[in-house]
């Protein structure tokens, strides 16, 4: 008879803790190991020596756990992922209130032993791995840009509220203007014509409109505010920061597109209305691109947080709520792409309007559309065909 073993790894940045149990839940091994290849290989060897068949569980899918995951997968070991939230909730049903790495590792091992719905981790596609890195970096840059724009707007409002009110500080033209002129007095002295020439020399589109808008705002404020000179310097510096971040995002978008085009699902994913280069790449990064991992479109929708879950009790039934456990990155992709598709696809717009007519709020209607689109995208990826307004089966009929 084969001896089955379950091993749980509570992953950390510098060290991991592993606990191995048998089918009765008895601990066979409990060890803290450094996040270092020799120690991890020794751990794998020792755990494999405990039984004939080992199933592993881990609470991180990347980051500090990347080395351990790669070693396990390259050794052909079945590996399951369980989220930190799930471990925290499960820990409440185990004896003792204390929280230690050893206890968390034991909970992971036991959950892997008794559950059959945990997400399997597999050897990653090199393209998908690159897209995870690139899209993750893009999200960081976009967040940095948003914070910098907010600081820029706050500083400008402190010395020149009229100009801050009429400028879109995410566009190149207004940012270029603020790298040169920040106060009402300097803009008034320059005048419309000279400001327009200055902007044109820096390749700003619709320089005449921007110059007119800026001078009109300057004519409405003749009062210099406290700290104006120093704040103007801050506005100048922040404007340059935003422009530099815009350039970095643009360069990253080119890298994402080039890598995404190498993936065999590129044409299928981007054929869906609302799923462009960046959102399509983020979809691959969040899902891995292998739909067989999820088994059904329902599980993919649940993983992406667009499938409502029942909350029935007693005589109350049909009570649905939004799930609390889902991949927030994937939900953002599914929701945003559904939002874009309303403007770009007549079919999506009709579905959205029908849901609104049924009394659903805007967010509910978009989520319903996103859920429906998961089924369509699933079928396209399964069949390896691009989106068509009229499916092939309908044409055949």
JSON list of N, CA, C and O in Angstrom, two decimals, residues 122-158:
[
{"chain": "A", "resi": 122, "resn": "UNK", "atom": "N", "xyz": [1.77, 25.17, -11.85]},
{"chain": "A", "resi": 122, "resn": "UNK", "atom": "CA", "xyz": [2.44, 24.42, -12.90]},
{"chain": "A", "resi": 122, "resn": "UNK", "atom": "C", "xyz": [3.64, 25.21, -13.40]},
{"chain": "A", "resi": 122, "resn": "UNK", "atom": "O", "xyz": [3.79, 26.40, -13.12]},
{"chain": "A", "resi": 123, "resn": "UNK", "atom": "N", "xyz": [4.49, 24.53, -14.19]},
{"chain": "A", "resi": 123, "resn": "UNK", "atom": "CA", "xyz": [5.65, 25.19, -14.76]},
{"chain": "A", "resi": 123, "resn": "UNK", "atom": "C", "xyz": [5.18, 26.34, -15.64]},
{"chain": "A", "resi": 123, "resn": "UNK", "atom": "O", "xyz": [4.34, 26.16, -16.52]},
{"chain": "A", "resi": 124, "resn": "UNK", "atom": "N", "xyz": [5.70, 27.52, -15.39]},
{"chain": "A", "resi": 124, "resn": "UNK", "atom": "CA", "xyz": [5.21, 28.71, -16.07]},
{"chain": "A", "resi": 124, "resn": "UNK", "atom": "C", "xyz": [5.68, 28.83, -17.50]},
{"chain": "A", "resi": 124, "resn": "UNK", "atom": "O", "xyz": [6.77, 28.38, -17.87]},
{"chain": "A", "resi": 125, "resn": "UNK", "atom": "N", "xyz": [4.81, 29.41, -18.33]},
{"chain": "A", "resi": 125, "resn": "UNK", "atom": "CA", "xyz": [5.15, 29.78, -19.70]},
{"chain": "A", "resi": 125, "resn": "UNK", "atom": "C", "xyz": [6.10, 30.98, -19.62]},
{"chain": "A", "resi": 125, "resn": "UNK", "atom": "O", "xyz": [5.84, 31.95, -18.92]},
{"chain": "A", "resi": 126, "resn": "UNK", "atom": "N", "xyz": [7.22, 30.92, -20.36]},
{"chain": "A", "resi": 126, "resn": "UNK", "atom": "CA", "xyz": [8.20, 32.02, -20.30]},
{"chain": "A", "resi": 126, "resn": "UNK", "atom": "C", "xyz": [7.58, 33.35, -20.69]},
{"chain": "A", "resi": 126, "resn": "UNK", "atom": "O", "xyz": [7.89, 34.39, -20.10]},
{"chain": "A", "resi": 127, "resn": "UNK", "atom": "N", "xyz": [6.70, 33.33, -21.70]},
{"chain": "A", "resi": 127, "resn": "UNK", "atom": "CA", "xyz": [6.07, 34.58, -22.15]},
{"chain": "A", "resi": 127, "resn": "UNK", "atom": "C", "xyz": [5.16, 35.13, -21.05]},
{"chain": "A", "resi": 127, "resn": "UNK", "atom": "O", "xyz": [5.17, 36.33, -20.76]},
{"chain": "A", "resi": 128, "resn": "UNK", "atom": "N", "xyz": [4.39, 34.24, -20.43]},
{"chain": "A", "resi": 128, "resn": "UNK", "atom": "CA", "xyz": [3.48, 34.67, -19.35]},
{"chain": "A", "resi": 128, "resn": "UNK", "atom": "C", "xyz": [4.29, 35.22, -18.17]},
{"chain": "A", "resi": 128, "resn": "UNK", "atom": "O", "xyz": [3.91, 36.23, -17.57]},
{"chain": "A", "resi": 129, "resn": "UNK", "atom": "N", "xyz": [5.40, 34.57, -17.86]},
{"chain": "A", "resi": 129, "resn": "UNK", "atom": "CA", "xyz": [6.25, 35.06, -16.77]},
{"chain": "A", "resi": 129, "resn": "UNK", "atom": "C", "xyz": [6.77, 36.45, -17.07]},
{"chain": "A", "resi": 129, "resn": "UNK", "atom": "O", "xyz": [6.75, 37.34, -16.21]},
{"chain": "A", "resi": 130, "resn": "UNK", "atom": "N", "xyz": [7.21, 36.66, -18.31]},
{"chain": "A", "resi": 130, "resn": "UNK", "atom": "CA", "xyz": [7.69, 38.00, -18.71]},
{"chain": "A", "resi": 130, "resn": "UNK", "atom": "C", "xyz": [6.56, 39.02, -18.62]},
{"chain": "A", "resi": 130, "resn": "UNK", "atom": "O", "xyz": [6.77, 40.16, -18.18]},
{"chain": "A", "resi": 131, "resn": "UNK", "atom": "N", "xyz": [5.36, 38.63, -19.04]},
{"chain": "A", "resi": 131, "resn": "UNK", "atom": "CA", "xyz": [4.22, 39.55, -19.00]},
{"chain": "A", "resi": 131, "resn": "UNK", "atom": "C", "xyz": [3.84, 39.89, -17.56]},
{"chain": "A", "resi": 131, "resn": "UNK", "atom": "O", "xyz": [3.41, 41.02, -17.27]},
{"chain": "A", "resi": 132, "resn": "UNK", "atom": "N", "xyz": [3.97, 38.93, -16.65]},
{"chain": "A", "resi": 132, "resn": "UNK", "atom": "CA", "xyz": [3.72, 39.22, -15.24]},
{"chain": "A", "resi": 132, "resn": "UNK", "atom": "C", "xyz": [4.66, 40.31, -14.74]},
{"chain": "A", "resi": 132, "resn": "UNK", "atom": "O", "xyz": [4.26, 41.25, -14.05]},
{"chain": "A", "resi": 133, "resn": "UNK", "atom": "N", "xyz": [5.93, 40.18, -15.11]},
{"chain": "A", "resi": 133, "resn": "UNK", "atom": "CA", "xyz": [6.94, 41.15, -14.66]},
{"chain": "A", "resi": 133, "resn": "UNK", "atom": "C", "xyz": [6.65, 42.52, -15.29]},
{"chain": "A", "resi": 133, "resn": "UNK", "atom": "O", "xyz": [6.66, 43.55, -14.60]},
{"chain": "A", "resi": 134, "resn": "UNK", "atom": "N", "xyz": [6.39, 42.53, -16.60]},
{"chain": "A", "resi": 134, "resn": "UNK", "atom": "CA", "xyz": [6.20, 43.80, -17.31]},
{"chain": "A", "resi": 134, "resn": "UNK", "atom": "C", "xyz": [4.92, 44.51, -16.87]},
{"chain": "A", "resi": 134, "resn": "UNK", "atom": "O", "xyz": [4.92, 45.72, -16.63]},
{"chain": "A", "resi": 135, "resn": "UNK", "atom": "N", "xyz": [3.81, 43.76, -16.78]},
{"chain": "A", "resi": 135, "resn": "UNK", "atom": "CA", "xyz": [2.55, 44.40, -16.39]},
{"chain": "A", "resi": 135, "resn": "UNK", "atom": "C", "xyz": [2.57, 44.81, -14.92]},
{"chain": "A", "resi": 135, "resn": "UNK", "atom": "O", "xyz": [1.97, 45.82, -14.55]},
{"chain": "A", "resi": 136, "resn": "UNK", "atom": "N", "xyz": [3.29, 44.05, -14.09]},
{"chain": "A", "resi": 136, "resn": "UNK", "atom": "CA", "xyz": [3.43, 44.45, -12.69]},
{"chain": "A", "resi": 136, "resn": "UNK", "atom": "C", "xyz": [4.19, 45.75, -12.56]},
{"chain": "A", "resi": 136, "resn": "UNK", "atom": "O", "xyz": [3.82, 46.64, -11.79]},
{"chain": "A", "resi": 137, "resn": "UNK", "atom": "N", "xyz": [5.26, 45.88, -13.34]},
{"chain": "A", "resi": 137, "resn": "UNK", "atom": "CA", "xyz": [6.02, 47.13, -13.35]},
{"chain": "A", "resi": 137, "resn": "UNK", "atom": "C", "xyz": [5.17, 48.28, -13.88]},
{"chain": "A", "resi": 137, "resn": "UNK", "atom": "O", "xyz": [5.23, 49.40, -13.37]},
{"chain": "A", "resi": 138, "resn": "UNK", "atom": "N", "xyz": [4.36, 48.01, -14.90]},
{"chain": "A", "resi": 138, "resn": "UNK", "atom": "CA", "xyz": [3.50, 49.05, -15.45]},
{"chain": "A", "resi": 138, "resn": "UNK", "atom": "C", "xyz": [2.50, 49.55, -14.41]},
{"chain": "A", "resi": 138, "resn": "UNK", "atom": "O", "xyz": [2.25, 50.75, -14.29]},
{"chain": "A", "resi": 139, "resn": "UNK", "atom": "N", "xyz": [1.93, 48.63, -13.65]},
{"chain": "A", "resi": 139, "resn": "UNK", "atom": "CA", "xyz": [0.98, 49.03, -12.61]},
{"chain": "A", "resi": 139, "resn": "UNK", "atom": "C", "xyz": [1.66, 49.93, -11.57]},
{"chain": "A", "resi": 139, "resn": "UNK", "atom": "O", "xyz": [1.07, 50.90, -11.10]},
{"chain": "A", "resi": 140, "resn": "UNK", "atom": "N", "xyz": [2.91, 49.61, -11.23]},
{"chain": "A", "resi": 140, "resn": "UNK", "atom": "CA", "xyz": [3.64, 50.45, -10.27]},
{"chain": "A", "resi": 140, "resn": "UNK", "atom": "C", "xyz": [3.86, 51.85, -10.83]},
{"chain": "A", "resi": 140, "resn": "UNK", "atom": "O", "xyz": [3.68, 52.85, -10.12]},
{"chain": "A", "resi": 141, "resn": "UNK", "atom": "N", "xyz": [4.26, 51.92, -12.10]},
{"chain": "A", "resi": 141, "resn": "UNK", "atom": "CA", "xyz": [4.52, 53.22, -12.72]},
{"chain": "A", "resi": 141, "resn": "UNK", "atom": "C", "xyz": [3.24, 54.05, -12.82]},
{"chain": "A", "resi": 141, "resn": "UNK", "atom": "O", "xyz": [3.25, 55.26, -12.57]},
{"chain": "A", "resi": 142, "resn": "UNK", "atom": "N", "xyz": [2.14, 53.41, -13.20]},
{"chain": "A", "resi": 142, "resn": "UNK", "atom": "CA", "xyz": [0.87, 54.13, -13.31]},
{"chain": "A", "resi": 142, "resn": "UNK", "atom": "C", "xyz": [0.43, 54.65, -11.94]},
{"chain": "A", "resi": 142, "resn": "UNK", "atom": "O", "xyz": [-0.08, 55.78, -11.83]},
{"chain": "A", "resi": 143, "resn": "UNK", "atom": "N", "xyz": [0.63, 53.85, -10.90]},
{"chain": "A", "resi": 143, "resn": "UNK", "atom": "CA", "xyz": [0.30, 54.30, -9.54]},
{"chain": "A", "resi": 143, "resn": "UNK", "atom": "C", "xyz": [1.18, 55.48, -9.14]},
{"chain": "A", "resi": 143, "resn": "UNK", "atom": "O", "xyz": [0.70, 56.46, -8.54]},
{"chain": "A", "resi": 144, "resn": "UNK", "atom": "N", "xyz": [2.47, 55.39, -9.47]},
{"chain": "A", "resi": 144, "resn": "UNK", "atom": "CA", "xyz": [3.38, 56.52, -9.18]},
{"chain": "A", "resi": 144, "resn": "UNK", "atom": "C", "xyz": [2.94, 57.77, -9.93]},
{"chain": "A", "resi": 144, "resn": "UNK", "atom": "O", "xyz": [2.98, 58.88, -9.38]},
{"chain": "A", "resi": 145, "resn": "UNK", "atom": "N", "xyz": [2.54, 57.61, -11.18]},
{"chain": "A", "resi": 145, "resn": "UNK", "atom": "CA", "xyz": [2.10, 58.75, -11.98]},
{"chain": "A", "resi": 145, "resn": "UNK", "atom": "C", "xyz": [0.84, 59.39, -11.40]},
{"chain": "A", "resi": 145, "resn": "UNK", "atom": "O", "xyz": [0.74, 60.62, -11.33]},
{"chain": "A", "resi": 146, "resn": "UNK", "atom": "N", "xyz": [-0.09, 58.57, -10.97]},
{"chain": "A", "resi": 146, "resn": "UNK", "atom": "CA", "xyz": [-1.32, 59.09, -10.38]},
{"chain": "A", "resi": 146, "resn": "UNK", "atom": "C", "xyz": [-1.03, 59.91, -9.13]},
{"chain": "A", "resi": 146, "resn": "UNK", "atom": "O", "xyz": [-1.58, 61.00, -8.94]},
{"chain": "A", "resi": 147, "resn": "UNK", "atom": "N", "xyz": [-0.14, 59.39, -8.28]},
{"chain": "A", "resi": 147, "resn": "UNK", "atom": "CA", "xyz": [0.22, 60.13, -7.05]},
{"chain": "A", "resi": 147, "resn": "UNK", "atom": "C", "xyz": [0.91, 61.45, -7.40]},
{"chain": "A", "resi": 147, "resn": "UNK", "atom": "O", "xyz": [0.65, 62.48, -6.77]},
{"chain": "A", "resi": 148, "resn": "UNK", "atom": "N", "xyz": [1.81, 61.41, -8.39]},
{"chain": "A", "resi": 148, "resn": "UNK", "atom": "CA", "xyz": [2.54, 62.62, -8.77]},
{"chain": "A", "resi": 148, "resn": "UNK", "atom": "C", "xyz": [1.61, 63.66, -9.38]},
{"chain": "A", "resi": 148, "resn": "UNK", "atom": "O", "xyz": [1.74, 64.86, -9.10]},
{"chain": "A", "resi": 149, "resn": "UNK", "atom": "N", "xyz": [0.66, 63.23, -10.21]},
{"chain": "A", "resi": 149, "resn": "UNK", "atom": "CA", "xyz": [-0.31, 64.15, -10.79]},
{"chain": "A", "resi": 149, "resn": "UNK", "atom": "C", "xyz": [-1.15, 64.80, -9.69]},
{"chain": "A", "resi": 149, "resn": "UNK", "atom": "O", "xyz": [-1.43, 66.01, -9.73]},
{"chain": "A", "resi": 150, "resn": "UNK", "atom": "N", "xyz": [-1.54, 64.02, -8.70]},
{"chain": "A", "resi": 150, "resn": "UNK", "atom": "CA", "xyz": [-2.33, 64.56, -7.59]},
{"chain": "A", "resi": 150, "resn": "UNK", "atom": "C", "xyz": [-1.53, 65.61, -6.81]},
{"chain": "A", "resi": 150, "resn": "UNK", "atom": "O", "xyz": [-2.06, 66.65, -6.40]},
{"chain": "A", "resi": 151, "resn": "UNK", "atom": "N", "xyz": [-0.23, 65.34, -6.58]},
{"chain": "A", "resi": 151, "resn": "UNK", "atom": "CA", "xyz": [0.61, 66.32, -5.89]},
{"chain": "A", "resi": 151, "resn": "UNK", "atom": "C", "xyz": [0.78, 67.58, -6.74]},
{"chain": "A", "resi": 151, "resn": "UNK", "atom": "O", "xyz": [0.76, 68.70, -6.23]},
{"chain": "A", "resi": 152, "resn": "UNK", "atom": "N", "xyz": [0.96, 67.38, -8.05]},
{"chain": "A", "resi": 152, "resn": "UNK", "atom": "CA", "xyz": [1.10, 68.52, -8.96]},
{"chain": "A", "resi": 152, "resn": "UNK", "atom": "C", "xyz": [-0.15, 69.38, -8.95]},
{"chain": "A", "resi": 152, "resn": "UNK", "atom": "O", "xyz": [-0.07, 70.62, -8.86]},
{"chain": "A", "resi": 153, "resn": "UNK", "atom": "N", "xyz": [-1.31, 68.76, -8.99]},
{"chain": "A", "resi": 153, "resn": "UNK", "atom": "CA", "xyz": [-2.57, 69.51, -8.99]},
{"chain": "A", "resi": 153, "resn": "UNK", "atom": "C", "xyz": [-2.73, 70.29, -7.69]},
{"chain": "A", "resi": 153, "resn": "UNK", "atom": "O", "xyz": [-3.18, 71.44, -7.69]},
{"chain": "A", "resi": 154, "resn": "UNK", "atom": "N", "xyz": [-2.37, 69.65, -6.57]},
{"chain": "A", "resi": 154, "resn": "UNK", "atom": "CA", "xyz": [-2.49, 70.33, -5.28]},
{"chain": "A", "resi": 154, "resn": "UNK", "atom": "C", "xyz": [-1.56, 71.54, -5.20]},
{"chain": "A", "resi": 154, "resn": "UNK", "atom": "O", "xyz": [-1.96, 72.61, -4.71]},
{"chain": "A", "resi": 155, "resn": "UNK", "atom": "N", "xyz": [-0.32, 71.40, -5.68]},
{"chain": "A", "resi": 155, "resn": "UNK", "atom": "CA", "xyz": [0.61, 72.52, -5.66]},
{"chain": "A", "resi": 155, "resn": "UNK", "atom": "C", "xyz": [0.15, 73.66, -6.56]},
{"chain": "A", "resi": 155, "resn": "UNK", "atom": "O", "xyz": [0.21, 74.83, -6.19]},
{"chain": "A", "resi": 156, "resn": "UNK", "atom": "N", "xyz": [-0.30, 73.33, -7.76]},
{"chain": "A", "resi": 156, "resn": "UNK", "atom": "CA", "xyz": [-0.74, 74.36, -8.71]},
{"chain": "A", "resi": 156, "resn": "UNK", "atom": "C", "xyz": [-1.96, 75.10, -8.17]},
{"chain": "A", "resi": 156, "resn": "UNK", "atom": "O", "xyz": [-2.07, 76.33, -8.30]},
{"chain": "A", "resi": 157, "resn": "UNK", "atom": "N", "xyz": [-2.88, 74.34, -7.56]},
{"chain": "A", "resi": 157, "resn": "UNK", "atom": "CA", "xyz": [-4.08, 74.97, -7.00]},
{"chain": "A", "resi": 157, "resn": "UNK", "atom": "C", "xyz": [-3.72, 75.96, -5.90]},
{"chain": "A", "resi": 157, "resn": "UNK", "atom": "O", "xyz": [-4.42, 76.96, -5.69]},
{"chain": "A", "resi": 158, "resn": "UNK", "atom": "N", "xyz": [-2.60, 75.72, -5.21]},
{"chain": "A", "resi": 158, "resn": "UNK", "atom": "CA", "xyz": [-2.19, 76.60, -4.13]},
{"chain": "A", "resi": 158, "resn": "UNK", "atom": "C", "xyz": [-1.72, 77.97, -4.59]},
{"chain": "A", "resi": 158, "resn": "UNK", "atom": "O", "xyz": [-1.71, 78.91, -3.80]}
]
